[in-house]
Coordinates of C-alpha atoms in Angstrom, one line a residue:
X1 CA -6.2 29.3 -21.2
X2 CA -4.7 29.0 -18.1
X3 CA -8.4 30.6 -16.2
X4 CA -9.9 27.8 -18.4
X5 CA -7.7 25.1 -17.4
X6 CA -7.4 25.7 -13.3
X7 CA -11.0 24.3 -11.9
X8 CA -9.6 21.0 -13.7
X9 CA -6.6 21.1 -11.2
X10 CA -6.4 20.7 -7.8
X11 CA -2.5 22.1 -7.9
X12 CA -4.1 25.7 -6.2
X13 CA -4.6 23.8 -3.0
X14 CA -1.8 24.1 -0.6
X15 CA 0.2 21.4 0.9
X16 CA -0.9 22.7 4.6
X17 CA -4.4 21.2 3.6
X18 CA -3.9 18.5 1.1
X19 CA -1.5 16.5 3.5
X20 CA -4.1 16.5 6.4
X21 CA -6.9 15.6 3.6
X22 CA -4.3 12.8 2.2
X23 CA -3.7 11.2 5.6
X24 CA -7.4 11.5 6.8
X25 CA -8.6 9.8 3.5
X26 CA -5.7 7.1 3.3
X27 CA -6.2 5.7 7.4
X28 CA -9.5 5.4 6.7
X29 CA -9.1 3.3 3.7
X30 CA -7.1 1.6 5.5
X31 CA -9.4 0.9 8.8
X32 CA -12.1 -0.4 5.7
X33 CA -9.4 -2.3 3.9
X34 CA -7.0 -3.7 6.5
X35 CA -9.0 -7.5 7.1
X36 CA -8.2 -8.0 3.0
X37 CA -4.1 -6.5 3.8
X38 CA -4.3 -9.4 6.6
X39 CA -5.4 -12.4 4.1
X40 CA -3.2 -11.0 1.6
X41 CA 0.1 -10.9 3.8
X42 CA -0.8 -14.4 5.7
X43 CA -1.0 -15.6 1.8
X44 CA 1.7 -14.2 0.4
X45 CA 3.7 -15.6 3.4
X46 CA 2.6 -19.2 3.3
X47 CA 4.9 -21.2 1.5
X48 CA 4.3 -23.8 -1.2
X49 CA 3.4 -26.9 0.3
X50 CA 5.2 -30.1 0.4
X51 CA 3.4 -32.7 -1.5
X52 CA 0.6 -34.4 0.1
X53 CA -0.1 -31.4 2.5
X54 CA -2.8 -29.4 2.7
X55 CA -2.0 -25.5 2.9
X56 CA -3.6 -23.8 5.8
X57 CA -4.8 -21.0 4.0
X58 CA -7.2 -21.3 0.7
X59 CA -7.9 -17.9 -0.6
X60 CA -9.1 -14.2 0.4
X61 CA -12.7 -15.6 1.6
X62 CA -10.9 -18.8 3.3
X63 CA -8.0 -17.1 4.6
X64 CA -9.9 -14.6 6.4
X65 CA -12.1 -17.2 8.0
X66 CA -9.1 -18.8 9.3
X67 CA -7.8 -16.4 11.0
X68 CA -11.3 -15.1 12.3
X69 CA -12.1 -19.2 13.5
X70 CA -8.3 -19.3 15.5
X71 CA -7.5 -16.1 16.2
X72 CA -10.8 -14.2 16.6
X73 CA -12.6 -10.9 14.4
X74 CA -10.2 -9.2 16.0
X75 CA -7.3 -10.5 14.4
X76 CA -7.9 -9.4 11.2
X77 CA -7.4 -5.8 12.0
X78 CA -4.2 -6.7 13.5
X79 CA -1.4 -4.0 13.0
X80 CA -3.8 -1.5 12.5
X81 CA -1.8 0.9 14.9
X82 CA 1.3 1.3 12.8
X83 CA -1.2 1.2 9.7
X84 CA -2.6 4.3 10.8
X85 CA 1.3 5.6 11.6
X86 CA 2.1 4.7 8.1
X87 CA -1.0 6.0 6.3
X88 CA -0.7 9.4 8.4
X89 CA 2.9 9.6 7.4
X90 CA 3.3 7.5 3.5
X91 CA -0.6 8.3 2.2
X92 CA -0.2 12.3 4.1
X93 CA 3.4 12.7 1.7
X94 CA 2.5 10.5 -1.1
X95 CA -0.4 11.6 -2.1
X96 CA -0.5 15.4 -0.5
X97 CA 2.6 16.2 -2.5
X98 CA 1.6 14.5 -5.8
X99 CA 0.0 17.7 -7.0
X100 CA 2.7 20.2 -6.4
X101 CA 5.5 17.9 -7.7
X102 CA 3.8 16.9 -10.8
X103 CA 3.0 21.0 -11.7
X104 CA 6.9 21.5 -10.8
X105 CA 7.9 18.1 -13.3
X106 CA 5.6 19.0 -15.8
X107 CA 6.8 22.4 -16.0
X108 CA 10.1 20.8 -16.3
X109 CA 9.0 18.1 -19.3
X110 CA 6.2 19.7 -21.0
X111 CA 6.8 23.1 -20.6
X112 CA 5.1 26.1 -18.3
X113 CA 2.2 26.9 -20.7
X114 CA 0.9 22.9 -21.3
X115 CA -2.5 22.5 -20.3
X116 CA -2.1 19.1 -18.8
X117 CA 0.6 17.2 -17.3
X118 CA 1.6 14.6 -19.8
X119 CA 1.3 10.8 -18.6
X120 CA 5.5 10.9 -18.1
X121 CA 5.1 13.4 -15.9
X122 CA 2.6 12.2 -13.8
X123 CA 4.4 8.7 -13.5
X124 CA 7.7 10.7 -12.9
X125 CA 6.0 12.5 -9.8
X126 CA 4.5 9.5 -8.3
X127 CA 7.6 7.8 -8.3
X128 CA 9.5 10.8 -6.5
X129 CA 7.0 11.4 -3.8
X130 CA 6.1 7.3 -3.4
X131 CA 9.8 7.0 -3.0
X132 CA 10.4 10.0 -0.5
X133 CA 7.4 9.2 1.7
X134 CA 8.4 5.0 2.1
X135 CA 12.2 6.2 3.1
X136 CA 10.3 8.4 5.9
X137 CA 7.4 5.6 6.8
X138 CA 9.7 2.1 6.4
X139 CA 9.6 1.8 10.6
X140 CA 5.7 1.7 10.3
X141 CA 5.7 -0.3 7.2
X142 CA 7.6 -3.3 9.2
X143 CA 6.0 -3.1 12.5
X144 CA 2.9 -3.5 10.3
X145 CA 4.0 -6.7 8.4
X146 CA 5.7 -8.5 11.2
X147 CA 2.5 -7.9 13.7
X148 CA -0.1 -9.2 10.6
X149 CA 2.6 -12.0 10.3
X150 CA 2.7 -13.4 13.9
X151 CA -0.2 -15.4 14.5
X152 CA -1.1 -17.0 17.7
X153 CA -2.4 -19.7 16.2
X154 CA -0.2 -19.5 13.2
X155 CA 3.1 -20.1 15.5
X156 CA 1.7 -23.0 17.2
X157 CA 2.7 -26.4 17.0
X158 CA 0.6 -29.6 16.5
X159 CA -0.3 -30.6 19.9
X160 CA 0.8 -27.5 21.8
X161 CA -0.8 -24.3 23.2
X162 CA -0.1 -21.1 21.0
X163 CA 2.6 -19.2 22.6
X164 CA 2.6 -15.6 23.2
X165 CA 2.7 -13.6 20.2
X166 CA 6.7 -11.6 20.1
X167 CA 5.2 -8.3 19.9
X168 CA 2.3 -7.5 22.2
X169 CA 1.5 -4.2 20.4
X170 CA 3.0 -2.0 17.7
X171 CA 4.8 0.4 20.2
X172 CA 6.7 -2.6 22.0
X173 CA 7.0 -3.7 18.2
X174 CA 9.6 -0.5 17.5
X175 CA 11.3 -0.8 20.9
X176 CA 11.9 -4.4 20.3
X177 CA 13.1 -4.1 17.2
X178 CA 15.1 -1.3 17.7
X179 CA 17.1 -3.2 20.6
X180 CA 17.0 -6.7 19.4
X181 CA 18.2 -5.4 15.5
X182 CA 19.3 -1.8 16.1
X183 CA 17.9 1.8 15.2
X184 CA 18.8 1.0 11.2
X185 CA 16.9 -2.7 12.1
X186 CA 13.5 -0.7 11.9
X187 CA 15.0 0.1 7.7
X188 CA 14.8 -3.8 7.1
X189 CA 13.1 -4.3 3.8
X190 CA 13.5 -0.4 2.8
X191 CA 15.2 -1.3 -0.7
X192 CA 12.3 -3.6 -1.9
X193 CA 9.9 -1.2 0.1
X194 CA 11.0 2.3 -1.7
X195 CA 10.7 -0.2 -5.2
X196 CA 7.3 -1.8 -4.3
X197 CA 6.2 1.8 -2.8
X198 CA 7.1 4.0 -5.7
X199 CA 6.6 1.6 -8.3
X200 CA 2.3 0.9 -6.9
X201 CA 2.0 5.0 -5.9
X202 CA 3.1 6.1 -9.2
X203 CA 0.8 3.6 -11.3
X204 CA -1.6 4.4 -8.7
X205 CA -1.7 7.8 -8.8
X206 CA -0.8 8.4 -12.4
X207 CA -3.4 5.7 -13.6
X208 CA -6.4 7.5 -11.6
X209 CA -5.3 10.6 -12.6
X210 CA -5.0 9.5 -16.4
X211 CA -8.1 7.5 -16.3
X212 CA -10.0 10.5 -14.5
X213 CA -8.7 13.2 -16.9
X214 CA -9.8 10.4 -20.7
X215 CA -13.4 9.9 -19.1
X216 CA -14.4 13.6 -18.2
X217 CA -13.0 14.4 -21.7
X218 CA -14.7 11.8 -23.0
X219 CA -18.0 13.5 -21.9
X220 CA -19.1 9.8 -20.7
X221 CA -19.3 10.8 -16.9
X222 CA -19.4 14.1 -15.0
X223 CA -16.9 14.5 -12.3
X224 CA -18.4 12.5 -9.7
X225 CA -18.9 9.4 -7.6
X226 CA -19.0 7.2 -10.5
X227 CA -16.5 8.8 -12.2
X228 CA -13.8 8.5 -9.2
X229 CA -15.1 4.7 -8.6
X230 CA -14.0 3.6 -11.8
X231 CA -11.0 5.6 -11.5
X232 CA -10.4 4.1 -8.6
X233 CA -10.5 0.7 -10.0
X234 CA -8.9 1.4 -12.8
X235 CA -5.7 2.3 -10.1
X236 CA -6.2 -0.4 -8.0
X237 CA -5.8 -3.3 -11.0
X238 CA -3.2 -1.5 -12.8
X239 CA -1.5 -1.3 -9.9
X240 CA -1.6 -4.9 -8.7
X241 CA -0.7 -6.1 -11.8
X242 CA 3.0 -3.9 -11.6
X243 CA 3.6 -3.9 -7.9
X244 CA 2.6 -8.1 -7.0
X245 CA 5.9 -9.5 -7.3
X246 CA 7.7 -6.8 -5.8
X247 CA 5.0 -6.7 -2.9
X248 CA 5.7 -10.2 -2.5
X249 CA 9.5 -10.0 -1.7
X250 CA 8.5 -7.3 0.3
X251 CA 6.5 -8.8 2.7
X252 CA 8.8 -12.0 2.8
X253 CA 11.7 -9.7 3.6
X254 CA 10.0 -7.6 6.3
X255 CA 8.4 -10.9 7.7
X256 CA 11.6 -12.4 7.9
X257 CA 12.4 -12.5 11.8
X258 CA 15.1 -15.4 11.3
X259 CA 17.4 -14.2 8.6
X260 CA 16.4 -16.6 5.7
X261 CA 17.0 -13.8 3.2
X262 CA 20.3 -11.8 2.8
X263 CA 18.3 -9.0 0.8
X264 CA 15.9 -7.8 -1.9
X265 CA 18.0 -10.2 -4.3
X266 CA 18.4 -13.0 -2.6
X267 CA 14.7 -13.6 -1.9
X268 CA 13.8 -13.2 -5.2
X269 CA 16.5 -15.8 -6.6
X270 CA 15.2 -18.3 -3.8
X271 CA 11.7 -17.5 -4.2
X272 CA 11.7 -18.4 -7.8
X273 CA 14.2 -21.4 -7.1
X274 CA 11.5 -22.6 -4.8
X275 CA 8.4 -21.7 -5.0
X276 CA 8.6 -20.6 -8.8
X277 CA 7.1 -18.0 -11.4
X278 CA 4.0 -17.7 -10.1
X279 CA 5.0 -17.2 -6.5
X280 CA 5.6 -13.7 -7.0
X281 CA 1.7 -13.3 -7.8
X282 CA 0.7 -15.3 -4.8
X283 CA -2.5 -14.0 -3.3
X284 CA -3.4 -11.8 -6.5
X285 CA -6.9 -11.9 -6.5
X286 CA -6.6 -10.8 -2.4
X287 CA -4.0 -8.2 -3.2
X288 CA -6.5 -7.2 -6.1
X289 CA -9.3 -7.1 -3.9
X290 CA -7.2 -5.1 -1.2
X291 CA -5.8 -2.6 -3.6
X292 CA -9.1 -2.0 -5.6
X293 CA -10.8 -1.3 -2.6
X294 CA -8.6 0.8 -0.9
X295 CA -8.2 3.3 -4.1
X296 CA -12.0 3.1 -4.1
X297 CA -12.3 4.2 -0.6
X298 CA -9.5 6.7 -0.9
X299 CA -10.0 8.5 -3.5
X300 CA -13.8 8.7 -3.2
X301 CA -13.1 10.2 0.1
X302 CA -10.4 12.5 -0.7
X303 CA -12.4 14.1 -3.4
X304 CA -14.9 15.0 -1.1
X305 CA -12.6 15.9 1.7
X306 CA -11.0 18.3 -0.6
X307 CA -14.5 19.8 -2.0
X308 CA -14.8 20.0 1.6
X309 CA -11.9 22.5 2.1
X310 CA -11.0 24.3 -1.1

């Protein structure tokens, strides 16, 4: 059973090679990704608008315009530096340890001799490494929100010139931070960040793996492109749908240079209290279109990258 049942898994590989494949696939899903992260953020940032005004941004298509028209192409891939830092760091432990902790928590809940790790167990594992890898990235995570967040244009005031963004670049980003709000300032956000993180990477994870594992016994697809595209859709929606409003409060938290929040709580009380329900599923269809595309991406290339090297 167990000769049977190993091509299935890609447990055999170890984590020397399947945290460099992780980290390679998830920065460049990001690099391909990051203009929709941009919208999605500026979006998810934007307040509801006082009656009678006209919110600046409309949309993934018209957000990303904007910011193209004021701030130039290049502003979309803005923070990619600490993306990379977190994708090396988050997507390298996230997704590189998945496989050896779910074989260890399967063992644990199902028992040494199943055959597959049941759907608890894969959930279970995706929460443990999501949550491990977000305490270890947060400092990446929050340079990365607060750089997307600063707009030149975005800061300026009717009739003025566009000051200087705050942080120039992501490495004066951490120093800044780390002197204007302490080492432990560069940890703002991390309690939302560990729930958003570990909540997305184990539907994520688990929901590709699940989805992969029903269609290859289905006999309706071979293990291949196709296969790992809808996969990776399948991922990406499930894992919009659970993580929005806590990727919401996130990215008001860790875009919160002026202390309007108190913490994870209090952000979600005011947010509902002012901006209500469906607030916390502002910018869905970007966020959608973000996360969609980035488990494409990834997971296409990480299955060849690890065909590549096993």
């Amino acid at each position: 059973m167990s000769k049977d049942a190993a091509p299935k898994a890609p447990a055999p590989l170890p984590i020397y090679k399947t945290f460099p494949a992780s980290a390679f696939s998830a920065c460049f899903a990001e690099l391909v990704t990051l203009p929709f992260d941009t919208g999605k953020v500026r979006l998810q940032l934007q307040g509801t608008p006082t009656p009678g005004t006209v919110p600046k941004y409309k949309g993934l298509i018209g957000t990303v315009g904007t910011i193209a028209k004021e701030e130039g192409a290049a502003a979309l891939w803005k923070g990619w530096q600490p993306g990379l830092h977190r994708q090396c760091l988050f997507g390298g432990l996230r997704i590189g340890l998945y496989d050896p902790v779910k074989s260890r928590v399967s063992n644990f809940f199902d028992g040494e001799g199943a055959k597959e790790a049941s759907f608890a167990s894969k959930v279970v594992s995706g929460l443990l490494t999501g949550a491990f890898a977000i305490s270890i990235a947060n400092p990446t995570d929050l340079v990365k929100v607060r750089l997307q967040a600063q707009g030149r244009q975005a800061l300026a005031k009717a009739g003025e010139a566009a000051p200087k963004p705050k942080y120039p670049n992501a490495m004066a980003a951490y120093r800044m931070i780390a002197k204007e709000e302490g080492i432990m300032g560069l940890w703002t956000g991390v309690v939302p960040n560990i729930t958003r993180n570990s909540v997305i990477n184990a539907t994520e994870l688990a929901t590709y793996d699940q989805v992969k594992q029903m269609l290859l016994a289905s006999k309706v697809v071979d293990d291949n492109v196709f296969c790992h595209i809808l996969s990776g859709l399948g991922a990406g929606l499930c894992a919009c749908i659970v993580g929005s409003p806590v990727d919401v409060v996130k990215s008001r938290i860790m875009g919160d240079s002026k202390g309007l929040y108190s913490g994870t709580l209090d952000c979600f009380v005011k947010t509902l209290k002012n901006d209500g329900p469906m607030a916390f599923y502002k910018g869905f269809i970007p966020n959608f279109t973000r996360l969609g595309s980035w488990n494409v991406v990834m997971f296409l290339t990480l299955e060849q990258v690890k065909r590549l090297i096993q």
